[in-house]
Tab-separated table of C-alpha atoms and ligand atoms in Angstrom:
chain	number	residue	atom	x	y	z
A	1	UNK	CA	8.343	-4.708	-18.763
A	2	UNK	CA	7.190	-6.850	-15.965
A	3	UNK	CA	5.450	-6.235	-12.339
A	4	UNK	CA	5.826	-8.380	-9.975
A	5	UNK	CA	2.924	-9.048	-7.469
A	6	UNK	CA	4.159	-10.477	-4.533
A	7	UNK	CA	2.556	-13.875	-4.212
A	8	UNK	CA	2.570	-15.155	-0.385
A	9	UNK	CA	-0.687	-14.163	0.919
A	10	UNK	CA	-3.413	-11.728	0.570
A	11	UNK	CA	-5.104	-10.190	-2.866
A	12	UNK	CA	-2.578	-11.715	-5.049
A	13	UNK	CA	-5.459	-12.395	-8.357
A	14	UNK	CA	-7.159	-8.980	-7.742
A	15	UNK	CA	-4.082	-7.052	-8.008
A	16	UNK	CA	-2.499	-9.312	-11.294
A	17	UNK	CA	-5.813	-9.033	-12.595
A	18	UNK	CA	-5.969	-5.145	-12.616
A	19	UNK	CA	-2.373	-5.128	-14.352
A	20	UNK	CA	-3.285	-7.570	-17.100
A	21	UNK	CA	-6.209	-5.734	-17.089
A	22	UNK	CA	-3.952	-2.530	-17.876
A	23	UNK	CA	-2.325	-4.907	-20.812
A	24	UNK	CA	0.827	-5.315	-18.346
A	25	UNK	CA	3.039	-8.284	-17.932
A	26	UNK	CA	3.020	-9.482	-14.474
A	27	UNK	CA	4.970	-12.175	-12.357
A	28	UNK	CA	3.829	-13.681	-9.361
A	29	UNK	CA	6.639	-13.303	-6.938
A	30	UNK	CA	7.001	-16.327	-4.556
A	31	UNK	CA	11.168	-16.099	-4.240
A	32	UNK	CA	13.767	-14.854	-4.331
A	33	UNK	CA	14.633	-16.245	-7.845
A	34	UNK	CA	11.571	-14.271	-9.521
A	35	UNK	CA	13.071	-10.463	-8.714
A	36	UNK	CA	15.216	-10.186	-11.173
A	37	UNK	CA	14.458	-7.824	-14.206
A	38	UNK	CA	11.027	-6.505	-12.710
A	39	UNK	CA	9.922	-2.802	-13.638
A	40	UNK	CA	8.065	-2.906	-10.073
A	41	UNK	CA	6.741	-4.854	-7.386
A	42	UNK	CA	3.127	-4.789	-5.519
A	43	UNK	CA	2.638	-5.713	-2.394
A	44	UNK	CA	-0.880	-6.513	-1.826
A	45	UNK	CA	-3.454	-6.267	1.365
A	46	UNK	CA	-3.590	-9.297	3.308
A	47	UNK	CA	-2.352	-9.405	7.015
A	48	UNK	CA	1.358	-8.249	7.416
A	49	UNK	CA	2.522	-9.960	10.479
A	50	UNK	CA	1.689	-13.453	8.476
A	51	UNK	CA	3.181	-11.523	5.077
A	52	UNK	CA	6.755	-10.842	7.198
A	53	UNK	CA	6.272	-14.228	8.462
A	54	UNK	CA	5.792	-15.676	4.780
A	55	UNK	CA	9.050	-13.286	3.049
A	56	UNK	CA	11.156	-14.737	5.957
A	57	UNK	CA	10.497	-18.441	5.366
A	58	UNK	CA	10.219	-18.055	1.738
A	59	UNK	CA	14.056	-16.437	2.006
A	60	UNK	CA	12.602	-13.668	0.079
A	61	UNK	CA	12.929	-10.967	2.870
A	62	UNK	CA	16.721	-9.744	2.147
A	63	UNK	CA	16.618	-9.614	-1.240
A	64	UNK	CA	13.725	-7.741	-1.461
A	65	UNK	CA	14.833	-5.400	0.734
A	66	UNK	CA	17.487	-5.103	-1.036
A	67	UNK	CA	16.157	-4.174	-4.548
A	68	UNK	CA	13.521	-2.107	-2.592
A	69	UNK	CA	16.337	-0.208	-1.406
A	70	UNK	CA	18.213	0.115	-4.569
A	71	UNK	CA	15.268	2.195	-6.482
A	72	UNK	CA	12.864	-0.500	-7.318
A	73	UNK	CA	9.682	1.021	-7.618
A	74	UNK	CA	7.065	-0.752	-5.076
A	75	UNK	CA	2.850	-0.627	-4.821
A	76	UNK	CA	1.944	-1.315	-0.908
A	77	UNK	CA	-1.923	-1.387	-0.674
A	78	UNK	CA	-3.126	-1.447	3.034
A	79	UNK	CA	-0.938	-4.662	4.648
A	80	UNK	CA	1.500	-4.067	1.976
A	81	UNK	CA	1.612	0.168	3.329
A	82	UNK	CA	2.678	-1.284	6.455
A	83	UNK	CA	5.971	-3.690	5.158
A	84	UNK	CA	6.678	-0.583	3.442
A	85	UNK	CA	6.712	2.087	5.932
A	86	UNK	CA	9.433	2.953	8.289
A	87	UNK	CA	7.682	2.525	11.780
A	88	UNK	CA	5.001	0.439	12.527
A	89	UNK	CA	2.990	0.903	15.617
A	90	UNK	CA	0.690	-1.840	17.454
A	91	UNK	CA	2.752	-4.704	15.239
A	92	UNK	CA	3.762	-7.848	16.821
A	93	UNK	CA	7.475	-7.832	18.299
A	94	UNK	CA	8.596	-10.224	15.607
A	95	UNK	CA	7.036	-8.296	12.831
A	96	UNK	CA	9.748	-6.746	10.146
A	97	UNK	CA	9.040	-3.557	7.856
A	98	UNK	CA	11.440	-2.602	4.447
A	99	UNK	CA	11.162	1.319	5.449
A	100	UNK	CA	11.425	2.749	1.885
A	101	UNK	CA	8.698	5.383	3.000
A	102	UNK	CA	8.806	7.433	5.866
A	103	UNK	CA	5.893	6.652	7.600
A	104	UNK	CA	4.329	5.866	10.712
A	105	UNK	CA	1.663	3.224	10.796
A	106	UNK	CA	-0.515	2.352	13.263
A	107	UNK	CA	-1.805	-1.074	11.900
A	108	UNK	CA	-5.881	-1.685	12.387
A	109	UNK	CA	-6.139	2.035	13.320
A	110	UNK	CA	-9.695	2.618	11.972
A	111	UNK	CA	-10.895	-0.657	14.203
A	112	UNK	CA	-10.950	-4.432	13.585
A	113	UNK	CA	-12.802	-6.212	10.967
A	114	UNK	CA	-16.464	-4.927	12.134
A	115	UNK	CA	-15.097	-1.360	11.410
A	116	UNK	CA	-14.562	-1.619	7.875
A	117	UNK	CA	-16.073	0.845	6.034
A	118	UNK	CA	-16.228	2.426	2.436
A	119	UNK	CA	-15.460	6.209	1.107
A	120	UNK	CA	-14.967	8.151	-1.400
A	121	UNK	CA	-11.558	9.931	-1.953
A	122	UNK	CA	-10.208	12.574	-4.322
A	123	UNK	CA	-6.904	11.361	-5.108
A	124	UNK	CA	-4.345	14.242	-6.650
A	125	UNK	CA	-3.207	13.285	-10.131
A	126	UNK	CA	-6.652	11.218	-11.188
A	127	UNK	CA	-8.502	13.800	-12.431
A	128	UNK	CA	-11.421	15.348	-10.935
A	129	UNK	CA	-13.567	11.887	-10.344
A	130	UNK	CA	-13.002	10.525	-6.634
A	131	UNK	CA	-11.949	7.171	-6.213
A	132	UNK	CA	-13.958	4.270	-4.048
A	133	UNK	CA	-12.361	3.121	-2.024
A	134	UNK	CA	-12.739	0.169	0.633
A	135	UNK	CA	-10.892	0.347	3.827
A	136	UNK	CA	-10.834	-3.721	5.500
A	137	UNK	CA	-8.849	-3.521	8.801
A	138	UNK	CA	-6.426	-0.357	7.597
A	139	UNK	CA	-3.777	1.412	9.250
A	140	UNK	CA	-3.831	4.870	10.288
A	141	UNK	CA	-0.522	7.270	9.088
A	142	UNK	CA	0.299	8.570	12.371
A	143	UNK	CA	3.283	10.729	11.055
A	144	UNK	CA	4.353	11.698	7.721
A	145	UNK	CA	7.735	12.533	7.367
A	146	UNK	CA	9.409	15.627	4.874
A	147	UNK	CA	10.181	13.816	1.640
A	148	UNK	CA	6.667	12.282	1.830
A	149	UNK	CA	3.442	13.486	-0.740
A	150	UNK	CA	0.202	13.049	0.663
A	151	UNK	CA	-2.460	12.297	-2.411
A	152	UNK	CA	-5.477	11.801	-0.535
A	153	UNK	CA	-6.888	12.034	2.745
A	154	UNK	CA	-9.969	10.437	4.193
A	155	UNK	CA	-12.965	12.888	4.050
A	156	UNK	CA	-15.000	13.775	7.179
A	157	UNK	CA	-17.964	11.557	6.108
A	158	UNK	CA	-17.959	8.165	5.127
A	159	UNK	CA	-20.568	5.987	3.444
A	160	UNK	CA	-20.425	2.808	5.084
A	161	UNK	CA	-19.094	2.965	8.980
A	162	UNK	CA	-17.784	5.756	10.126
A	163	UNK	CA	-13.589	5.277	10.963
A	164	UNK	CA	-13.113	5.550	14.861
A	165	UNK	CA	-11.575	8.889	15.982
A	166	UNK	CA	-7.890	9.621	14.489
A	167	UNK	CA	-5.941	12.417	16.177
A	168	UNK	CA	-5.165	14.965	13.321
A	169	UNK	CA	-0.861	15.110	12.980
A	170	UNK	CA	1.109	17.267	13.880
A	171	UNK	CA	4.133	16.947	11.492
A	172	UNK	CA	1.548	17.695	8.893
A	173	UNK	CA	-1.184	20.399	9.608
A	174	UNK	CA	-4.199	20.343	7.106
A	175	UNK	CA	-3.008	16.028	5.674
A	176	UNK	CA	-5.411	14.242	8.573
A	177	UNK	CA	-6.009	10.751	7.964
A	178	UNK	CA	-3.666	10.418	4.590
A	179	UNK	CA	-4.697	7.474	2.711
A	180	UNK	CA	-2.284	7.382	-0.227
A	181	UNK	CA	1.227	8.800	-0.023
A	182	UNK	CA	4.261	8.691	-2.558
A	183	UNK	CA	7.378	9.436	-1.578
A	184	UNK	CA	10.074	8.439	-4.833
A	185	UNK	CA	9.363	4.936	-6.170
A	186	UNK	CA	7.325	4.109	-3.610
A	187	UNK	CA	3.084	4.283	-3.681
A	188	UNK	CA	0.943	3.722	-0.762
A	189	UNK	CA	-2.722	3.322	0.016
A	190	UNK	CA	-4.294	2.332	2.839
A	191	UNK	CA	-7.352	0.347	0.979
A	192	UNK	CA	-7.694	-1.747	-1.110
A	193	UNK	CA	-8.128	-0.393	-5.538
A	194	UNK	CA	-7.976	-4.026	-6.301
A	195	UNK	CA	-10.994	-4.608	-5.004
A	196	UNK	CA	-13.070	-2.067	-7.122
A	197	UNK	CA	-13.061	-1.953	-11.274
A	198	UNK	CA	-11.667	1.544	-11.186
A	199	UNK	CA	-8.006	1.140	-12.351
A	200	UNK	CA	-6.198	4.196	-12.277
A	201	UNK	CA	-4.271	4.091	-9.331
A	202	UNK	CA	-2.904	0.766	-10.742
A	203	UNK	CA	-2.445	3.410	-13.909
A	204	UNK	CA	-0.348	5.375	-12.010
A	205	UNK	CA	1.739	3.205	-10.685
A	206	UNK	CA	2.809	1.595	-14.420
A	207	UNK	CA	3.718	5.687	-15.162
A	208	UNK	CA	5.776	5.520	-12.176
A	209	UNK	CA	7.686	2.330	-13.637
A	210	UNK	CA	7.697	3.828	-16.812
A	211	UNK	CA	9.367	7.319	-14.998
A	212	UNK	CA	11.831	4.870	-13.128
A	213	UNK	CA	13.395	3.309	-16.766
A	214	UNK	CA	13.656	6.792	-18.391
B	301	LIG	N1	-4.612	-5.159	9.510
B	301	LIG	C1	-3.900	-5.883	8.512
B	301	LIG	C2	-2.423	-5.998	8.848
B	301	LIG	O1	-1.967	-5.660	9.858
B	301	LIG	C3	-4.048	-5.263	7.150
B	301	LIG	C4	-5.428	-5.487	6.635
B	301	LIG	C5	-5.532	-5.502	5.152
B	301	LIG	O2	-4.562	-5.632	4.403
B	301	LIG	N2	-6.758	-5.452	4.719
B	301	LIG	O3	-1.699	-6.446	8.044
């Protein structure tokens, strides 16, 4: 089996590195002729409105939308979230989205680059040990909708840089700030887990492949 990182722009090594690291197989996916026969596809940070940019001149846009939509199981970490989600808020006009997760995003939520900061996050499913995690530029979920699972939300207090003020939602009472949702194939995280040597959301997202064959 074979995932695909998505190869345009963005933290294309980090991410292949973690799967070989994980003794995976993985493809670098620069068109439309390299999605056939994946197991699943990541879609790393970077900046999206240059990423939907990149999948439209590449010709790659439509035909990943279109195994995205058949079932393909997909890994968006932080600009990768938002060409996942359904809505995307403060994007530029142009700016196109696959929707196979019902989310609202509100791209560079937290604050521009200065407002970066680091946390630590329990993340349901990895065991007890929280997760670092570093947050460059991230969007905000500003609604959540029915069919999605919310596996981590931001704590109140921060290490580095404290996130700006995020109104709590209100389709989801108790899930502020969710930082990495699931909802079917599809894995989200508003950081970056490629940037750290802690592998197991990478982990989980090879089970979810592995789920998706049986
Ligand atoms: N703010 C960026 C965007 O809109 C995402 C930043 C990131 O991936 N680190 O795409």
């Amino acid at each position: 089996m074979t995932i695909g990182v998505l190869a345009l722009q963005g933290d294309v090594r980090e991410h292949a590195a973690a799967f070989g690291a994980l003794g995976e197989s993985v493809r670098l996916v620069v068109g439309p002729e390299d999605l056939a026969g994946l197991s699943g596809l990541v879609l790393p940070g970077g900046e999206s409105t240059t990423l939907s940019l990149l999948l439209e001149s590449s010709g790659l846009f439509d035909p990943l939308g279109e195994v995205l939509g058949n079932g393909l199981p997909a890994f968006g970490t932080c600009a990768g979230m938002i060409l996942l989600a359904g809505t995307v808020l403060d994007g530029r006009v142009d700016q196109r989205r696959f929707g196979v997760i019902d989310l609202t995003i509100r791209r560079n939520g937290y604050g521009r680059q200065a407002a970066s900061f680091e946390c630590d996050v329990e993340v349901s499913g990895l065991g007890a040990d929280p997760l670092h995690a570093v947050f460059i530029r991230a969007p905000v979920v500003e609604g959540c909708g029915p069919g999605v699972e919310v596996l981590a939300t931001l704590p109140d207090a921060c290490e580095r840089g404290s996130p700006v003020h995020v109104e709590p939602l209100t389709d989801r009472p108790g899930h502020h700030r969710p930082v990495v949702c699931r909802q079917g194939p599809v894995l989200v995280a508003a950081f970056h887990p490629e940037l750290t040597g802690d592998r197991r959301l990478h982990q989980m997202f090879v089970e979810m492949t592995k789920e998706e064959r049986r």
